mmCIF file of C-alpha atoms and ligand atoms in Angstrom:
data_model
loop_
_atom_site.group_PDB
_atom_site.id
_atom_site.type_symbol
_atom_site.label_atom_id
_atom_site.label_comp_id
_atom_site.label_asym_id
_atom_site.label_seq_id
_atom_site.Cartn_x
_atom_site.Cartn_y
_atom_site.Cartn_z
ATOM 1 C CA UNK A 1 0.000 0.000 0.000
ATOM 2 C CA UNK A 2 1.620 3.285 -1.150
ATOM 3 C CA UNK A 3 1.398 6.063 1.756
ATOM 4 C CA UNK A 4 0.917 9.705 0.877
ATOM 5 C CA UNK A 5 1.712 13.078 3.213
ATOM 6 C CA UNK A 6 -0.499 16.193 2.709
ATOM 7 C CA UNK A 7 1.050 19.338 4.037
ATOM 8 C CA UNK A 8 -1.358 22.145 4.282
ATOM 9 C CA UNK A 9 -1.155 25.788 6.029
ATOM 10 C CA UNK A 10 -5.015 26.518 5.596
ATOM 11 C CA UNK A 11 -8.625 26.319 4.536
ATOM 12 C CA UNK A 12 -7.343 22.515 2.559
ATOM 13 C CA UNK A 13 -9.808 22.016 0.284
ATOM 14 C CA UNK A 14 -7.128 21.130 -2.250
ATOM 15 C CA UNK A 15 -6.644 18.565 0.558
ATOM 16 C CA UNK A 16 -10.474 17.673 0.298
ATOM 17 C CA UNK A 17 -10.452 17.315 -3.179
ATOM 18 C CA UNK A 18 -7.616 14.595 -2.935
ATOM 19 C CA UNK A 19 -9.432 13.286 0.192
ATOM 20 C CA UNK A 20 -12.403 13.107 -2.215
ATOM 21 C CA UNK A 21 -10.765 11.601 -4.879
ATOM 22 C CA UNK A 22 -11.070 7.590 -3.699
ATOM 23 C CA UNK A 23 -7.301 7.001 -4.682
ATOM 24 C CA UNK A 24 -6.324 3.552 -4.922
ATOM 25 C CA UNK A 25 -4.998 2.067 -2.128
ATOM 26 C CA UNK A 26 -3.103 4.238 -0.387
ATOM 27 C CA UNK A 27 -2.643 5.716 3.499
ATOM 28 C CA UNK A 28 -2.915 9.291 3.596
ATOM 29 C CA UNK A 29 -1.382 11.402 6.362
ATOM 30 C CA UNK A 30 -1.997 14.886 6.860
ATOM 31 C CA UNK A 31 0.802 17.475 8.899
ATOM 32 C CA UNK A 32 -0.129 21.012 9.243
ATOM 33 C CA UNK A 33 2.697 24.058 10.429
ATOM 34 C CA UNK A 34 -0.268 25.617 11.787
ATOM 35 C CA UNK A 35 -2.748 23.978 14.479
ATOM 36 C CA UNK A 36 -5.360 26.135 13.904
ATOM 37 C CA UNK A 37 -5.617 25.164 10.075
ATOM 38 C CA UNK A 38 -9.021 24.359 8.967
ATOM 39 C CA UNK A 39 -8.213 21.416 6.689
ATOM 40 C CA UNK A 40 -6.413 19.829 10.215
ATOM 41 C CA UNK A 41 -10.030 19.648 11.764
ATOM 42 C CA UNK A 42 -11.442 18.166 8.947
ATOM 43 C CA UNK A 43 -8.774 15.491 8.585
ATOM 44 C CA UNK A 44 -8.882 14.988 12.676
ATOM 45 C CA UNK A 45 -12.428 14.562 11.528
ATOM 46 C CA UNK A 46 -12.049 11.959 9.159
ATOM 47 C CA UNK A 47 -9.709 10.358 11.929
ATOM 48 C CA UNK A 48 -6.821 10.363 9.452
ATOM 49 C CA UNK A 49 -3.431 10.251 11.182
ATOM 50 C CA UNK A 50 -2.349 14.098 11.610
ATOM 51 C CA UNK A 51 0.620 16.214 13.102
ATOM 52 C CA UNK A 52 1.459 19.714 13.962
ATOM 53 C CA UNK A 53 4.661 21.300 13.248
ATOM 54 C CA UNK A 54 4.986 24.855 14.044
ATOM 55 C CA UNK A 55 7.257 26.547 12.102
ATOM 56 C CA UNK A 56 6.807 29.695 15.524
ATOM 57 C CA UNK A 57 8.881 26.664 17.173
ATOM 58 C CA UNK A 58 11.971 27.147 15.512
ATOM 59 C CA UNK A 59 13.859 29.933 15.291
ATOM 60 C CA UNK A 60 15.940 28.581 11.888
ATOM 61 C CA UNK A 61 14.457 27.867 8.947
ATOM 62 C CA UNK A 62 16.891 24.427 8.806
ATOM 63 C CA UNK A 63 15.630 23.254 12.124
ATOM 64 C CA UNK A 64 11.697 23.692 11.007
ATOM 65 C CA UNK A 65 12.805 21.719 8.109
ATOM 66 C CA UNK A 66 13.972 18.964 9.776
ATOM 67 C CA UNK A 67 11.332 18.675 12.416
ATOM 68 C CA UNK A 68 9.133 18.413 8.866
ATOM 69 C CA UNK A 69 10.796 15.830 7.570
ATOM 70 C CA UNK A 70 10.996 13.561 11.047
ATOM 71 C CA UNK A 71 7.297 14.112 11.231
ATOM 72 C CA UNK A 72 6.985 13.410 7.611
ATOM 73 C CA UNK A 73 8.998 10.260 7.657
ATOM 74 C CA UNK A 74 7.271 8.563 10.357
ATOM 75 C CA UNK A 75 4.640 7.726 7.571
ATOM 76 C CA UNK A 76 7.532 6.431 4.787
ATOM 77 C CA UNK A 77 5.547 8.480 2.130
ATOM 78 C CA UNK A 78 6.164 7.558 -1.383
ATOM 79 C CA UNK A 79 4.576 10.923 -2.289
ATOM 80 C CA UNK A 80 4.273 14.239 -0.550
ATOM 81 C CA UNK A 81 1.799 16.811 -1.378
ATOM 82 C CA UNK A 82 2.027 20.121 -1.067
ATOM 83 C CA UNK A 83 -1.646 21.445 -0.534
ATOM 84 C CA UNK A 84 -1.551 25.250 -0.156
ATOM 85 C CA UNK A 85 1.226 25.013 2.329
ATOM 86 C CA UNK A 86 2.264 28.331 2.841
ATOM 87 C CA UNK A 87 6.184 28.159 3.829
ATOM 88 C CA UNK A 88 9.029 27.938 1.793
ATOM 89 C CA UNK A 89 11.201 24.631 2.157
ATOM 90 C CA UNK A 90 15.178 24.777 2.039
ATOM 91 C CA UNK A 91 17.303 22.996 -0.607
ATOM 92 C CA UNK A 92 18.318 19.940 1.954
ATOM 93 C CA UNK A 93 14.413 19.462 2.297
ATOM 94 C CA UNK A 94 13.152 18.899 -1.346
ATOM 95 C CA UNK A 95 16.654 17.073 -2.557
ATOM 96 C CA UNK A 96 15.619 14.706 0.428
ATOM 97 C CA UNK A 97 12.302 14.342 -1.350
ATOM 98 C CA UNK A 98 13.208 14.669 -4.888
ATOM 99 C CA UNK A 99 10.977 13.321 -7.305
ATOM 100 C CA UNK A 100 8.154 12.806 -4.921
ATOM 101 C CA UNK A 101 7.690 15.977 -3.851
ATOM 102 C CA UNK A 102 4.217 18.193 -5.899
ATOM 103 C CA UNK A 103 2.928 21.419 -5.339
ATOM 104 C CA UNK A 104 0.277 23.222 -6.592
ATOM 105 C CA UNK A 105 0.067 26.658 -7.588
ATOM 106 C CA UNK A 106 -2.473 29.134 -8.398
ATOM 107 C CA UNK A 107 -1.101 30.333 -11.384
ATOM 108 C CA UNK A 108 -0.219 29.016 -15.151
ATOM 109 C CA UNK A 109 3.242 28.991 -14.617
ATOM 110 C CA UNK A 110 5.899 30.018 -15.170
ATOM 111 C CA UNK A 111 4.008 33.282 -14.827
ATOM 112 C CA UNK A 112 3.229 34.642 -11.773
ATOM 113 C CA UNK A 113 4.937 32.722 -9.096
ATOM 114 C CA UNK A 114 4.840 33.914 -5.382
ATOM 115 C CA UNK A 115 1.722 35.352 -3.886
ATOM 116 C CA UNK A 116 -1.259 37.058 -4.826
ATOM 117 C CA UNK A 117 -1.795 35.574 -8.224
ATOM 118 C CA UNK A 118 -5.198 36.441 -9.185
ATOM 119 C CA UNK A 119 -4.843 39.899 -8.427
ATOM 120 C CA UNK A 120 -1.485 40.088 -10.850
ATOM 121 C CA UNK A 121 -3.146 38.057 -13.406
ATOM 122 C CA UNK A 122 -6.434 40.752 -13.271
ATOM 123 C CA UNK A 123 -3.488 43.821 -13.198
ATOM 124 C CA UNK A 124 -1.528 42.301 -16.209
ATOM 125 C CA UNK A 125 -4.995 42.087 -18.611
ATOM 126 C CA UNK A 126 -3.981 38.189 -19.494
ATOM 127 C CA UNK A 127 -6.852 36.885 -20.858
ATOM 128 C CA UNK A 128 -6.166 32.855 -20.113
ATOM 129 C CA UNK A 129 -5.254 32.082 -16.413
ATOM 130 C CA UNK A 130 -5.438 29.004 -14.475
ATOM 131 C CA UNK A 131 -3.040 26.345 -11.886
ATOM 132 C CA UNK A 132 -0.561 24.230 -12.227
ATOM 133 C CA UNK A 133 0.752 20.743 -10.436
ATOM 134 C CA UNK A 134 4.669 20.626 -10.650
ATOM 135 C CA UNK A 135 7.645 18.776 -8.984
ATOM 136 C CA UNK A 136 9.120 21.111 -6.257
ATOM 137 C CA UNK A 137 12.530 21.939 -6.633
ATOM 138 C CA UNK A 138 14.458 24.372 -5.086
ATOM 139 C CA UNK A 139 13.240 27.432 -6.583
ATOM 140 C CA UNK A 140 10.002 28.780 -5.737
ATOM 141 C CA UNK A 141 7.027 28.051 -7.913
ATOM 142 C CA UNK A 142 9.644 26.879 -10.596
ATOM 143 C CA UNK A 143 9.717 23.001 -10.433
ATOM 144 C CA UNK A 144 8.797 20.914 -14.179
ATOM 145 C CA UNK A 145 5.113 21.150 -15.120
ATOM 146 C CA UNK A 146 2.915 17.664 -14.345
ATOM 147 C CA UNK A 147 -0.330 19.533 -15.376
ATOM 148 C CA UNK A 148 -2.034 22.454 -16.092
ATOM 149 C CA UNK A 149 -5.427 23.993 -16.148
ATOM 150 C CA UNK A 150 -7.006 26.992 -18.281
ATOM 151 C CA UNK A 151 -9.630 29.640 -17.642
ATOM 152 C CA UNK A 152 -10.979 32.149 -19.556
ATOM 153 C CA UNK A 153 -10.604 35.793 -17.792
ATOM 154 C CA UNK A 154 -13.797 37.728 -18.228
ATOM 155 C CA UNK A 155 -14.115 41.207 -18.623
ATOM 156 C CA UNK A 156 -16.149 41.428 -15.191
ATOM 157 C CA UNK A 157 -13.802 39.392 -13.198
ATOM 158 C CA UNK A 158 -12.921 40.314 -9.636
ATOM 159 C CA UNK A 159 -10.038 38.416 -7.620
ATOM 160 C CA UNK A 160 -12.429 36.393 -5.621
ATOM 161 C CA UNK A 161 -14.178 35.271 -9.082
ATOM 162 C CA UNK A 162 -11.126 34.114 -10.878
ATOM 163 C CA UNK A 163 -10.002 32.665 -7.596
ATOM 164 C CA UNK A 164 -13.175 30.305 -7.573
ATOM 165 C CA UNK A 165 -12.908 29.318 -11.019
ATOM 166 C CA UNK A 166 -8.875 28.344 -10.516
ATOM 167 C CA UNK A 167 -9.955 26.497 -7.634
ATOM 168 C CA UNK A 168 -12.584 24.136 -9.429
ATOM 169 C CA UNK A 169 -9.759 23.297 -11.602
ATOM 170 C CA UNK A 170 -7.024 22.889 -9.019
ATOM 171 C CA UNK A 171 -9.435 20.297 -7.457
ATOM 172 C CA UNK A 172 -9.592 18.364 -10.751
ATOM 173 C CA UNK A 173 -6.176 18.282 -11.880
ATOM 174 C CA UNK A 174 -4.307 17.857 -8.397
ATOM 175 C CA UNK A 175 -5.751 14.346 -7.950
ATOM 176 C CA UNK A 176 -5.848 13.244 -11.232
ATOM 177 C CA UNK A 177 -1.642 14.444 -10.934
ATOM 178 C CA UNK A 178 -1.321 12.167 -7.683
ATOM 179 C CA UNK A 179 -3.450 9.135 -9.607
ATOM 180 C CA UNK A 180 -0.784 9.237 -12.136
ATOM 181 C CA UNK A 181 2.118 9.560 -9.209
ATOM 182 C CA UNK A 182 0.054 6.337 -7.623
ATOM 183 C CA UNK A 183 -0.001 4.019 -11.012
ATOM 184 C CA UNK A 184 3.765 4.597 -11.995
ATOM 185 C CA UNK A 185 2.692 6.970 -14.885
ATOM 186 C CA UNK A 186 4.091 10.351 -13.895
ATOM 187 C CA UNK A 187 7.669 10.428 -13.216
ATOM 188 C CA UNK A 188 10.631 13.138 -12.662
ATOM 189 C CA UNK A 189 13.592 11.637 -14.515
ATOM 190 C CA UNK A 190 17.377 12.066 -13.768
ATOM 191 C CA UNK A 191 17.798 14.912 -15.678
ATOM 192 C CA UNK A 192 14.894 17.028 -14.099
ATOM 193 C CA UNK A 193 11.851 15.816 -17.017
ATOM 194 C CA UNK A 194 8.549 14.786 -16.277
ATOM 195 C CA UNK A 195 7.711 11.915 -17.670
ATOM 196 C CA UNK A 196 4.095 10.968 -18.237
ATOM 197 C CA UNK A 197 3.542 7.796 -19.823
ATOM 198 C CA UNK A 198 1.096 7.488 -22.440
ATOM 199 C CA UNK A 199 -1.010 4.793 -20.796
ATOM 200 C CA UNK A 200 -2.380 7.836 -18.742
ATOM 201 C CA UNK A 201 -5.650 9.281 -19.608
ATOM 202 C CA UNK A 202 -6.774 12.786 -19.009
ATOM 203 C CA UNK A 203 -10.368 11.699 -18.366
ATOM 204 C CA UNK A 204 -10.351 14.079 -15.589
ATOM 205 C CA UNK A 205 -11.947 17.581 -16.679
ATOM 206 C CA UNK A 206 -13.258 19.387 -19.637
ATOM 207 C CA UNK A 207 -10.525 22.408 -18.886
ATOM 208 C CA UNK A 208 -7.659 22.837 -20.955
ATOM 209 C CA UNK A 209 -5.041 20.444 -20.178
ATOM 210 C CA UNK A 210 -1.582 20.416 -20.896
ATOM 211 C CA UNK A 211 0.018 17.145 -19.830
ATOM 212 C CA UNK A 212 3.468 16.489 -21.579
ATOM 213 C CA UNK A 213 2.686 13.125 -22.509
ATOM 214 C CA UNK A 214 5.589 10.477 -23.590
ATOM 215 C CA UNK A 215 6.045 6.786 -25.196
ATOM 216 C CA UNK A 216 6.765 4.220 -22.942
ATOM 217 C CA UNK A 217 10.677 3.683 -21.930
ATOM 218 C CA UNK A 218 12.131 2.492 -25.375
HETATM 219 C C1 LIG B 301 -4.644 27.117 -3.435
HETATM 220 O O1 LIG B 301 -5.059 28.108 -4.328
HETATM 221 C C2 LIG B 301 -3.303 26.571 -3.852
HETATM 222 O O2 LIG B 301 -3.107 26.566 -5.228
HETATM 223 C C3 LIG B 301 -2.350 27.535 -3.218
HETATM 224 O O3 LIG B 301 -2.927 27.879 -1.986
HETATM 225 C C4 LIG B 301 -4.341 27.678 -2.059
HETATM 226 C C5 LIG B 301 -4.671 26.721 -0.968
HETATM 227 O O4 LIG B 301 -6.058 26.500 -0.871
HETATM 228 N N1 LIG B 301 -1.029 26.972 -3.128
HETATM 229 P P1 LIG B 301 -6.605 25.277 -0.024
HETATM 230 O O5 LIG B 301 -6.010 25.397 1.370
HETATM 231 O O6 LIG B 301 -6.185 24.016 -0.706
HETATM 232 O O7 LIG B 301 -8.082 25.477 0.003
#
């Protein structure tokens, strides 16, 4: 049985969504840095196994990291998902989880990494916006692309509009991203790649979807 790690900061409903999702056979773990994180309740809820670690309880950014990682560990995660966790994670951290390490972001990267997305994306006048599932590397909002989702940017948008229609699509493309982690489809290769075999569908939304998909290993 594979076992998964959810980090979240927040509201989680990215976490929901994956929660939601009925993924095969797998244990699913959830560790917040904040106790009063909404998604936390819900998973104590659900009586999935859950942990605190409070990034306030560590004065350098190294030691928060490696509290992380013990509490991480303790669940031998073949997979660990970054669900709107809000703190950034050192370069000892993700090469310790390389290649199973996603993220999502609010955003169709590579434009408009860091914070406050849908307000740049309103300022700039794009007209397609949307969110993205990619490895984590060291460099924030910068890992390879897994998936992507589109939406149109209408002329009467607010922030908290687009927002909403970002989210719908984060909460289809995040789990179809970890189904793909799950069945051996969707790997990082050596040399930084994703590779997404072909076997693996896209059955998952009507949005537009950008998977980068390859031939088998010749
Ligand atoms: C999402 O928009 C996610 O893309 C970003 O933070 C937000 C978290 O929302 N990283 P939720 O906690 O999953 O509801």
């Amino acid at each position: 049985m594979k076992s998964i790690v959810i980090l979240i900061s927040g509201r989680g409903s990215n976490m929901r969504s994956l929660l939601e999702a009925d993924l095969p056979g797998c244990r699913i773990a959830v560790i917040s840095n904040r106790a009063d994180a909404a998604g936390l309740a819900h998973a104590q809820a659900l009586g999935l196994p859950t942990a605190v670690v409070d990034h306030r309880a560590h004065a350098l950014r190294d030691d928060f990291d490696t509290a992380l990682a013990r509490a991480i560990d303790a669940h031998q995660p073949d997979l660990v998902v970054l669900a709107g966790f809000m703190r950034i994670l050192g370069e000892k951290f993700v090469a310790h989880y390389a290649g199973r390490l996603l993220n999502i972001h609010p955003s169709l990267l590579p434009a408009f990494p860091g914070t406050h997305t849908h307000e740049r994306a309103l300022a700039a006048g794009v007209r397609l916006h949307g969110c993205t599932v990619h490895f984590v590397t060291p460099d924030l909002d910068a890992g390879p692309i897994v998936i992507q989702a589109a939406v149109t940017v209408a002329a009467d948008d607010d922030a908290d509009s687009l927002a909403a229609r970002v989210l719908a699509q984060e909460h289809l493309i995040y789990p179809q991203a970890v189904r793909w982690f799950l069945a051996g489809q969707l790997q990082l290769t050596k040399d930084g790649r994703v590779r997404l075999s072909a076997a693996a569908g896209t059955q998952c939304c009507g949005a537009l979807i950008a998977p980068q998909m390859q031939p088998e290993a010749q």
